mmCIF file of C-alpha atoms in Angstrom:
data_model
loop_
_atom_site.group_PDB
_atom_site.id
_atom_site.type_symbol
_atom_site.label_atom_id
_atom_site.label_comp_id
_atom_site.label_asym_id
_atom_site.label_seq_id
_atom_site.Cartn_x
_atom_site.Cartn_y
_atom_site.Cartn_z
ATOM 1 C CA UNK A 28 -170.823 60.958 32.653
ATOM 2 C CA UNK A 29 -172.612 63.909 34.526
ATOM 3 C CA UNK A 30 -173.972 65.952 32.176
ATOM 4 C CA UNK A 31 -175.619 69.348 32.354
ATOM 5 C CA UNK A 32 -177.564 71.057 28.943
ATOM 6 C CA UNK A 33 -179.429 74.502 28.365
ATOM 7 C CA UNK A 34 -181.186 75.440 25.227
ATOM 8 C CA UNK A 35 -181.931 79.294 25.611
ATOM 9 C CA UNK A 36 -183.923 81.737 23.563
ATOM 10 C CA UNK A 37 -181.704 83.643 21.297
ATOM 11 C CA UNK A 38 -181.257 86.667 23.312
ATOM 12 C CA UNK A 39 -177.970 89.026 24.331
ATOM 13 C CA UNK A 40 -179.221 89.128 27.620
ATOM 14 C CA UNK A 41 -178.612 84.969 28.020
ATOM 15 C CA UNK A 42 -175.236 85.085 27.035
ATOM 16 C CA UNK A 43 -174.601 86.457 30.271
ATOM 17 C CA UNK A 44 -176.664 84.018 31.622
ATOM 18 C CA UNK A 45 -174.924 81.111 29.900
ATOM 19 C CA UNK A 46 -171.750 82.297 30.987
ATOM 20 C CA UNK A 47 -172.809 82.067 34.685
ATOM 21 C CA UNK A 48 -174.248 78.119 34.293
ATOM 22 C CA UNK A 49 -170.962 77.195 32.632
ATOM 23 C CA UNK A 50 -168.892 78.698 34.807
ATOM 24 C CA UNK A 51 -170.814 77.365 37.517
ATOM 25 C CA UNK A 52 -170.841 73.886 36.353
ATOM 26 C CA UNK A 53 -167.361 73.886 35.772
ATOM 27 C CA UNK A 54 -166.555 74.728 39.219
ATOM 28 C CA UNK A 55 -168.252 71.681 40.237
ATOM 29 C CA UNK A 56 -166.502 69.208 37.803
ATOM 30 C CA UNK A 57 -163.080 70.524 39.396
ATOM 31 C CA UNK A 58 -162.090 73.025 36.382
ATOM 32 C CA UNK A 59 -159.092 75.407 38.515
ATOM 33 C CA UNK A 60 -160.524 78.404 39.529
ATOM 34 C CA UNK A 61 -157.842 80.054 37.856
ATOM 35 C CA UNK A 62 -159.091 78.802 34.701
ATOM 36 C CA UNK A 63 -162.722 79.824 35.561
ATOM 37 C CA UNK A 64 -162.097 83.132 33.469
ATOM 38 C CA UNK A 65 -161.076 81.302 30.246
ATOM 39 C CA UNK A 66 -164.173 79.161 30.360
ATOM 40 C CA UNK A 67 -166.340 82.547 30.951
ATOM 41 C CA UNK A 68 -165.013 84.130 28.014
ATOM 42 C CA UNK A 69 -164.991 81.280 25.512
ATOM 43 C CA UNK A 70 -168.379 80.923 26.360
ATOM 44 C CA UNK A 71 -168.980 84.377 25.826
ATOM 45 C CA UNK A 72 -167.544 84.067 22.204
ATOM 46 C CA UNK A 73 -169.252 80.891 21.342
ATOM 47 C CA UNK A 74 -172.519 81.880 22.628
ATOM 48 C CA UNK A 75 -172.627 85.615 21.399
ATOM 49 C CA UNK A 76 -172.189 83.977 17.923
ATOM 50 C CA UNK A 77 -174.776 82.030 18.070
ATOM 51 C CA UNK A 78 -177.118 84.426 19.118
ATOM 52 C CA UNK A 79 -176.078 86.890 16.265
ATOM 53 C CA UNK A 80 -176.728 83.935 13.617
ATOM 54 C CA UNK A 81 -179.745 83.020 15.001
ATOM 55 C CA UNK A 82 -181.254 86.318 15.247
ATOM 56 C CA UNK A 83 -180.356 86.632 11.938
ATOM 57 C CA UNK A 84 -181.836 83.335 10.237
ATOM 58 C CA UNK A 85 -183.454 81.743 12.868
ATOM 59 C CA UNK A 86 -184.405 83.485 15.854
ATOM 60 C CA UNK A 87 -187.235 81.206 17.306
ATOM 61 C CA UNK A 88 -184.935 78.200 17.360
ATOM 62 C CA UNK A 89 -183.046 78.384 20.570
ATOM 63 C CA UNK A 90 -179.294 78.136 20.944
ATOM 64 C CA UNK A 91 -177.892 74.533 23.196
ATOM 65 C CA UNK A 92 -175.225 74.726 25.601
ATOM 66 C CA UNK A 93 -174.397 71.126 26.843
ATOM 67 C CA UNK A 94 -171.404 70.861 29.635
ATOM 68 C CA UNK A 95 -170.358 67.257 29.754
ATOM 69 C CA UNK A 96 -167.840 65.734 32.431
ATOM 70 C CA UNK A 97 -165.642 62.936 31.620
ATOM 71 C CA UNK A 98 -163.351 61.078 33.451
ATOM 72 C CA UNK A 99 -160.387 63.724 32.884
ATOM 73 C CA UNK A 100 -161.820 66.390 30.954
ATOM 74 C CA UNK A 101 -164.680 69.076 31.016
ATOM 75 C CA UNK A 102 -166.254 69.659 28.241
ATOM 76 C CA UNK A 103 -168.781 72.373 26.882
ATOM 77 C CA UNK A 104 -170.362 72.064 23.437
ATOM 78 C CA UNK A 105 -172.573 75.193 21.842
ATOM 79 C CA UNK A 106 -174.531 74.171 19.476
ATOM 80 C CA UNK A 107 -176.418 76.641 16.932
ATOM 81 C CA UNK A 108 -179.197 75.553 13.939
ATOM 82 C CA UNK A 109 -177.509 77.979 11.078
ATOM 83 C CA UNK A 110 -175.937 75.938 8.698
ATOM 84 C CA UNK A 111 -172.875 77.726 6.660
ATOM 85 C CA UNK A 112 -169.268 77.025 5.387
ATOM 86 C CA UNK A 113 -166.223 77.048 7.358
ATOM 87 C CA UNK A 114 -164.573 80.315 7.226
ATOM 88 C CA UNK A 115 -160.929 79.083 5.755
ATOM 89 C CA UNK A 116 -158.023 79.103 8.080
ATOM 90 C CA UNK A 117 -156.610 82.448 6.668
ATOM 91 C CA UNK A 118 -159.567 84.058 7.522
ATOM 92 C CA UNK A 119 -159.238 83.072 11.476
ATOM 93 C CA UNK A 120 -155.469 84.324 11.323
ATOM 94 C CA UNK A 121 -156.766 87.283 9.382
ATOM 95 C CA UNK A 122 -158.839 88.026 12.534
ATOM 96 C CA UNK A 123 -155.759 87.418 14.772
ATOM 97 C CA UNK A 124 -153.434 90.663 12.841
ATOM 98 C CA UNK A 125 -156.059 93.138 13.407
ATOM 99 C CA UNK A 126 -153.306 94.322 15.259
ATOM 100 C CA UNK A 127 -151.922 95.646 12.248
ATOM 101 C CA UNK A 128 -154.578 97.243 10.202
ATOM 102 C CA UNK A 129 -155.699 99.395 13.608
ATOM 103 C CA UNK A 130 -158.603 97.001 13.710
ATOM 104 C CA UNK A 131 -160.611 97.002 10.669
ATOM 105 C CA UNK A 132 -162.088 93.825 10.681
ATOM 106 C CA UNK A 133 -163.258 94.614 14.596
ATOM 107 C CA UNK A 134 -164.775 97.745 13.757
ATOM 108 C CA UNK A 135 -166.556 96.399 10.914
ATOM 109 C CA UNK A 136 -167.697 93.739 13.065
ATOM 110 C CA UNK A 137 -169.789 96.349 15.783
ATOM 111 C CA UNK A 138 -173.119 96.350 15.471
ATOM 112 C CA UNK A 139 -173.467 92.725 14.521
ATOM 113 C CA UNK A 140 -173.288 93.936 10.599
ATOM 114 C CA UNK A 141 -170.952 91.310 9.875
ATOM 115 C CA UNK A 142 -171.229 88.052 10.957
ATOM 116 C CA UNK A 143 -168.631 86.146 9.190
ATOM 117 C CA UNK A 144 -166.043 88.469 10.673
ATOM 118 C CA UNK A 145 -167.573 88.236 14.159
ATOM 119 C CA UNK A 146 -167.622 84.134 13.485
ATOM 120 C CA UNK A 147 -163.618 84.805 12.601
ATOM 121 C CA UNK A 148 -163.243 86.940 15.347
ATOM 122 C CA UNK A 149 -164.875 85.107 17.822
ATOM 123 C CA UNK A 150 -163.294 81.630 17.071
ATOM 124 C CA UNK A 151 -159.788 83.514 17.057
ATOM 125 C CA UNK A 152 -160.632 84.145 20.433
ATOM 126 C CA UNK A 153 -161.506 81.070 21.637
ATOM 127 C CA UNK A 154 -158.594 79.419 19.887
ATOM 128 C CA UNK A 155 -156.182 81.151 21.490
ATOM 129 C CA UNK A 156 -157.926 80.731 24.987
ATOM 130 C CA UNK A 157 -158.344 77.218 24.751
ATOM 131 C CA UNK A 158 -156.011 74.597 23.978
ATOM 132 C CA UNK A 159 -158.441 71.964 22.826
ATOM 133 C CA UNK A 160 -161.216 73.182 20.460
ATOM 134 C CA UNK A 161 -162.858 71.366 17.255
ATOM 135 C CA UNK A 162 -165.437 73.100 15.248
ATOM 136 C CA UNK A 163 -167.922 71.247 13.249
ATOM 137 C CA UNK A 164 -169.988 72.651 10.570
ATOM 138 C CA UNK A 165 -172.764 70.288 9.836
ATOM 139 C CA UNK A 166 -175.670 70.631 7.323
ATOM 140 C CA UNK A 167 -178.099 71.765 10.442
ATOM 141 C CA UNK A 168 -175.654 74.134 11.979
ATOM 142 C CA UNK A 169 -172.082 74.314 13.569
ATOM 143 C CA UNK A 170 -171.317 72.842 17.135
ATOM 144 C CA UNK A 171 -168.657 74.534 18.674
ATOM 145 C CA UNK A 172 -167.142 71.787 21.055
ATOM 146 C CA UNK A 173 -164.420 72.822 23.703
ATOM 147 C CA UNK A 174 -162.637 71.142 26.707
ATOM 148 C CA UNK A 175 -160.260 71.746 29.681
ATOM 149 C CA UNK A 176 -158.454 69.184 31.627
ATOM 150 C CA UNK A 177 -159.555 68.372 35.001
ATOM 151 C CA UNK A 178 -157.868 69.000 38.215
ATOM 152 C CA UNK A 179 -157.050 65.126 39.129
ATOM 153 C CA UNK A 180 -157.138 65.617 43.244
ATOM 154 C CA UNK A 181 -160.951 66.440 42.293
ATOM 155 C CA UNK A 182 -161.803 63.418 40.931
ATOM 156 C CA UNK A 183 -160.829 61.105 44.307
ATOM 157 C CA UNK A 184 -164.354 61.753 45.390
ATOM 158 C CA UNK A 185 -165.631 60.358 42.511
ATOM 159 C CA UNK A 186 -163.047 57.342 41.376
ATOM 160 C CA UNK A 187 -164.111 56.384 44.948
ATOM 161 C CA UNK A 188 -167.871 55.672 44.604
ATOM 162 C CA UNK A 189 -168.858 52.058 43.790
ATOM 163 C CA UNK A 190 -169.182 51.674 40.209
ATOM 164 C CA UNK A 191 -173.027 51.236 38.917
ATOM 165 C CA UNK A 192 -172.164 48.814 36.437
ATOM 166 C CA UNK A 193 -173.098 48.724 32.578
ATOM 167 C CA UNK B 28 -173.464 92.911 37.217
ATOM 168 C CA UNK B 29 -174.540 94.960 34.570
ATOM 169 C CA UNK B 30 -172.794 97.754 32.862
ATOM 170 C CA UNK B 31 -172.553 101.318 34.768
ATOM 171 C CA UNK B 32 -170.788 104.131 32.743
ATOM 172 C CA UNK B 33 -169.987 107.266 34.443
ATOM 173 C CA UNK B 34 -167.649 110.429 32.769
ATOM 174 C CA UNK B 35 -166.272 113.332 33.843
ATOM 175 C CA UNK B 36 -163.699 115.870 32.486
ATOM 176 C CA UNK B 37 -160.361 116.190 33.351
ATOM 177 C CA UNK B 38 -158.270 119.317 31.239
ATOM 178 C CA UNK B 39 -159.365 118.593 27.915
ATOM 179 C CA UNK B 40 -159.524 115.000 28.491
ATOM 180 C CA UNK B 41 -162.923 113.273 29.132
ATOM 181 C CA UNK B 42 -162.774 109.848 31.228
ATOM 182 C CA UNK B 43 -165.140 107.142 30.790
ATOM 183 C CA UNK B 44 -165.638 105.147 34.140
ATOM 184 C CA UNK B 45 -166.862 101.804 32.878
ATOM 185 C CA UNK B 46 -167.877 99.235 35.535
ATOM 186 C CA UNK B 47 -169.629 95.656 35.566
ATOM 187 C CA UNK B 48 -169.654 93.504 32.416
ATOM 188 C CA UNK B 49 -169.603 93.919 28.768
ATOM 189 C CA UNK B 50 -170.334 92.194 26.597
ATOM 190 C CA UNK B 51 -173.104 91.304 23.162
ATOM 191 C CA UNK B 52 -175.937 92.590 26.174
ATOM 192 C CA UNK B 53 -174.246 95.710 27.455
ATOM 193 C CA UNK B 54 -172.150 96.601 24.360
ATOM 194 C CA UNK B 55 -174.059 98.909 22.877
ATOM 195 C CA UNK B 56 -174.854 100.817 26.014
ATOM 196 C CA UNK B 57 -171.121 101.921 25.556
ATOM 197 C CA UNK B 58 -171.133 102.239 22.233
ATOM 198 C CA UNK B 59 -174.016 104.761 22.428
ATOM 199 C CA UNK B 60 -171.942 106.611 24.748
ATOM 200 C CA UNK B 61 -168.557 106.903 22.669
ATOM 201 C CA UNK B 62 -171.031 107.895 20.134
ATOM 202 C CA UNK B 63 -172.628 110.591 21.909
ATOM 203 C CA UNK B 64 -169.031 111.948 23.748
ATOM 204 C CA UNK B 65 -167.399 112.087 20.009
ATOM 205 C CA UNK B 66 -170.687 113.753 18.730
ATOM 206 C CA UNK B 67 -170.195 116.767 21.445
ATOM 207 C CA UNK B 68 -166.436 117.479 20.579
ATOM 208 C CA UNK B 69 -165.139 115.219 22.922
ATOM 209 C CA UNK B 70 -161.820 113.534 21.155
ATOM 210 C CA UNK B 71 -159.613 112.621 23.703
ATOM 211 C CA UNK B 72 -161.155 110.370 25.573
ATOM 212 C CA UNK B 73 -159.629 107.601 28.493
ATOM 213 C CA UNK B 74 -161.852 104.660 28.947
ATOM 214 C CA UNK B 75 -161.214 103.641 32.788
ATOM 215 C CA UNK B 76 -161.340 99.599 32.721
ATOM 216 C CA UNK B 77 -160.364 99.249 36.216
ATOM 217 C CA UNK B 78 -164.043 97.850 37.321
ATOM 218 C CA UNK B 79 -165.066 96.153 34.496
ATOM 219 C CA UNK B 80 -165.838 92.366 35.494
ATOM 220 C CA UNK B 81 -166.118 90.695 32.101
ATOM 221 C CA UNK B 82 -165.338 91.898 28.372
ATOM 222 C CA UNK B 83 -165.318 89.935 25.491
ATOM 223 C CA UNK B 84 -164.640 90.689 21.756
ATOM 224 C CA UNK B 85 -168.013 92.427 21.403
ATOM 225 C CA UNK B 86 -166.880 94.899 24.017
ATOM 226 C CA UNK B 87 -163.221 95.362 21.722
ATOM 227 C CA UNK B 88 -165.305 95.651 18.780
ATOM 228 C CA UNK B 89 -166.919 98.852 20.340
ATOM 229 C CA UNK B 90 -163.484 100.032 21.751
ATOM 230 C CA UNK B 91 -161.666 99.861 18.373
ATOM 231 C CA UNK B 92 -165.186 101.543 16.987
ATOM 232 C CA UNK B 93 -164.485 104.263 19.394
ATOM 233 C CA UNK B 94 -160.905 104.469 18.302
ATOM 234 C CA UNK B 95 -161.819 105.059 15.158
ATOM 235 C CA UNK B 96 -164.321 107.635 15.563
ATOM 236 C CA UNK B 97 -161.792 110.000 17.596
ATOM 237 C CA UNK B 98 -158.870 109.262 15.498
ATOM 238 C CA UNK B 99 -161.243 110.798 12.486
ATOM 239 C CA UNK B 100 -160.841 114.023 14.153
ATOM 240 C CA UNK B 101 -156.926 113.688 15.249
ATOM 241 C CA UNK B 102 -157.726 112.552 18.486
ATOM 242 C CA UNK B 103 -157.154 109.634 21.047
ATOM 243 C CA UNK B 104 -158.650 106.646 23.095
ATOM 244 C CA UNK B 105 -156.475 105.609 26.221
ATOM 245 C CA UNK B 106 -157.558 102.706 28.200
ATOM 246 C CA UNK B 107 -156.585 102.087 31.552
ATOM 247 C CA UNK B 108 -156.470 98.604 33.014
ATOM 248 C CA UNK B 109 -154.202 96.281 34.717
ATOM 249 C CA UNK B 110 -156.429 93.595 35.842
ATOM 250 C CA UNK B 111 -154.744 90.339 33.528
ATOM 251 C CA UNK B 112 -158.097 88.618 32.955
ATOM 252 C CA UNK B 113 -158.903 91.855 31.146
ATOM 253 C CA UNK B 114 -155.561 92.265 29.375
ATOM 254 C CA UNK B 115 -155.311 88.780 28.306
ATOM 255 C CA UNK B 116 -158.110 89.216 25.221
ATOM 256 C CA UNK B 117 -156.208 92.308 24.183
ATOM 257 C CA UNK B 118 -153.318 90.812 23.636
ATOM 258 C CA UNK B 119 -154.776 87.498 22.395
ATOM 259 C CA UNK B 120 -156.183 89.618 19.462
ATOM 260 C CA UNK B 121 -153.412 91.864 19.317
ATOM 261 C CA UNK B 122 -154.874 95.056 19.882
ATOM 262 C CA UNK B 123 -151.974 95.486 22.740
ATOM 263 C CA UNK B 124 -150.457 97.075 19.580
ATOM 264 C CA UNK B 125 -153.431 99.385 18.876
ATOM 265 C CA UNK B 126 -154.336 100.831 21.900
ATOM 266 C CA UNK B 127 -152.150 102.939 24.396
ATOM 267 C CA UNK B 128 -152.858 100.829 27.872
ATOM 268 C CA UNK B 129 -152.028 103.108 30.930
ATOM 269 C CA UNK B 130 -152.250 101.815 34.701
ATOM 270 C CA UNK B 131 -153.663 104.761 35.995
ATOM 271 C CA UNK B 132 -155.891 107.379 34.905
ATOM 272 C CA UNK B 133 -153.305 110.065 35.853
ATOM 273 C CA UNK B 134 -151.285 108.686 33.790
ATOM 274 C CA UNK B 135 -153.838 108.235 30.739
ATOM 275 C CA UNK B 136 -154.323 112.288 31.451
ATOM 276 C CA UNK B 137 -150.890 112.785 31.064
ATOM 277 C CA UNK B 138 -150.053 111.122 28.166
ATOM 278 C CA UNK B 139 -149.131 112.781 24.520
ATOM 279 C CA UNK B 140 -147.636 110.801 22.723
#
């Protein structure tokens, strides 16, 4: 199970950086290019989120991003050291109708002053990018654990090799 | 890529040229720059999205900002974009609804409504 990880000083300027390795790796496990973009940006969301909360509460700790390829799935995992409750489902969909309130909640989300509507914000994003996402809050912090099915003529290469055993 | 912002006046509209990426890095770059265009009387403003690589929901968070600041003095923020990668967060957050979205700038400049 190939596996790639990055832990990365809590910095804006890594996100970018983080979006570049995914995206990268994800190419190579056989992700469609077409879905490339959705991988960038979910990235983005998960990753600028964990910056923001560990700039605010823990800022020498870095911030892992672990990609992880399976037999039909890729799978990227960003895991952050700021422990804190789940925002309640009507909060996400609260997120989702800023639509309708000429974005409140976004606006009061710039400059980084709120991070439980960014966190609402953000994982609204990535839920409606991806179709598989699961968000665990643990007592050390929250991994934010995605994955995208793999493009099966991709995997001949691989299914091919002799198996190592174990 | 990182973020280049240019602007330039057209009529009493000013238009934003943003190219390259933004996002929790670059975001307040443009932010700064709404700022300072609302600051000098600038309240129509058209935000050309044309070049922009890569925006995420830091990036809206500044747009909707900006909407807010020239809608405090009756006036507008037009975006123009059709690249679908870039559309796609809009209307997964459902600011389709709050911004006008023009595929040109001429058309951005022309619009009253």
């Amino acid at each position: 199970m190939p596996t790639v990880t990055v832990s990365f000083t809590p910095l804006p300027a890594h996100v970018r950086t983080a979006r570049f390795i995914a995206a990268s790796v994800a190419r190579r496990a056989g992700v469609p290019e077409t879905v490339l973009d959705e991988v960038r940006l979910a990235v983005s969301e998960a990753c600028s989120l964990a910056v923001r909360l560990h700039r605010a509460s823990a800022p020498e700790v870095p911030v892992e991003l672990r990609m992880v390829e399976d037999d039909k799935k890729f799978r990227i995992q960003v895991v952050d050291a700021v422990p804190r409750a789940r925002p309640t489902e009507d909060d996400v969909y609260a997120a989702l109708s800023i639509g309708d309130d000429d974005g409140v909640a976004l606006a009061s989300a710039e400059g980084a002053v709120d991070l439980q509507a960014r966190e609402r914000i953000g994982l609204a994003v990535i839920t409606g990018l991806v179709d598989e996402v699961d968000v665990e809050y643990l007592a050390n912090g929250t991994v934010v654990a995605m994955a995208w099915p793999l493009e099966l003529a991709e995997r001949e290469e691989a299914s091919s090799l002799p198996s190592m055993g174990g | 890529m990182d973020l280049s912002l240019s602007t330039r006046s057209e009529g009493d509209r000013t238009v934003v040229v943003v190219g390259g990426e933004i996002d929790v890095y670059t975001a307040p770059k443009l932010r700064e720059q709404l700022i300072d265009l609302v600051s000098a009387g600038n309240y129509h403003i058209v935000v050309d999205m044309e070049s922009v690589e890569f925006l995420d929901s830091t990036g809206l968070g500044v747009l909707v900002g900006g909407l807010k600041r020239v809608r405090a003095h009756d006036g507008s923020l037009r975006l123009v974009c059709t690249q679908e990668r870039i559309l796609k967060i809009f209307r997964i957050t459902g600011l389709t609804k709050v911004f006008p979205i023009h595929s040109s700038v001429d058309e951005a400049v022309a619009a009253t409504d």
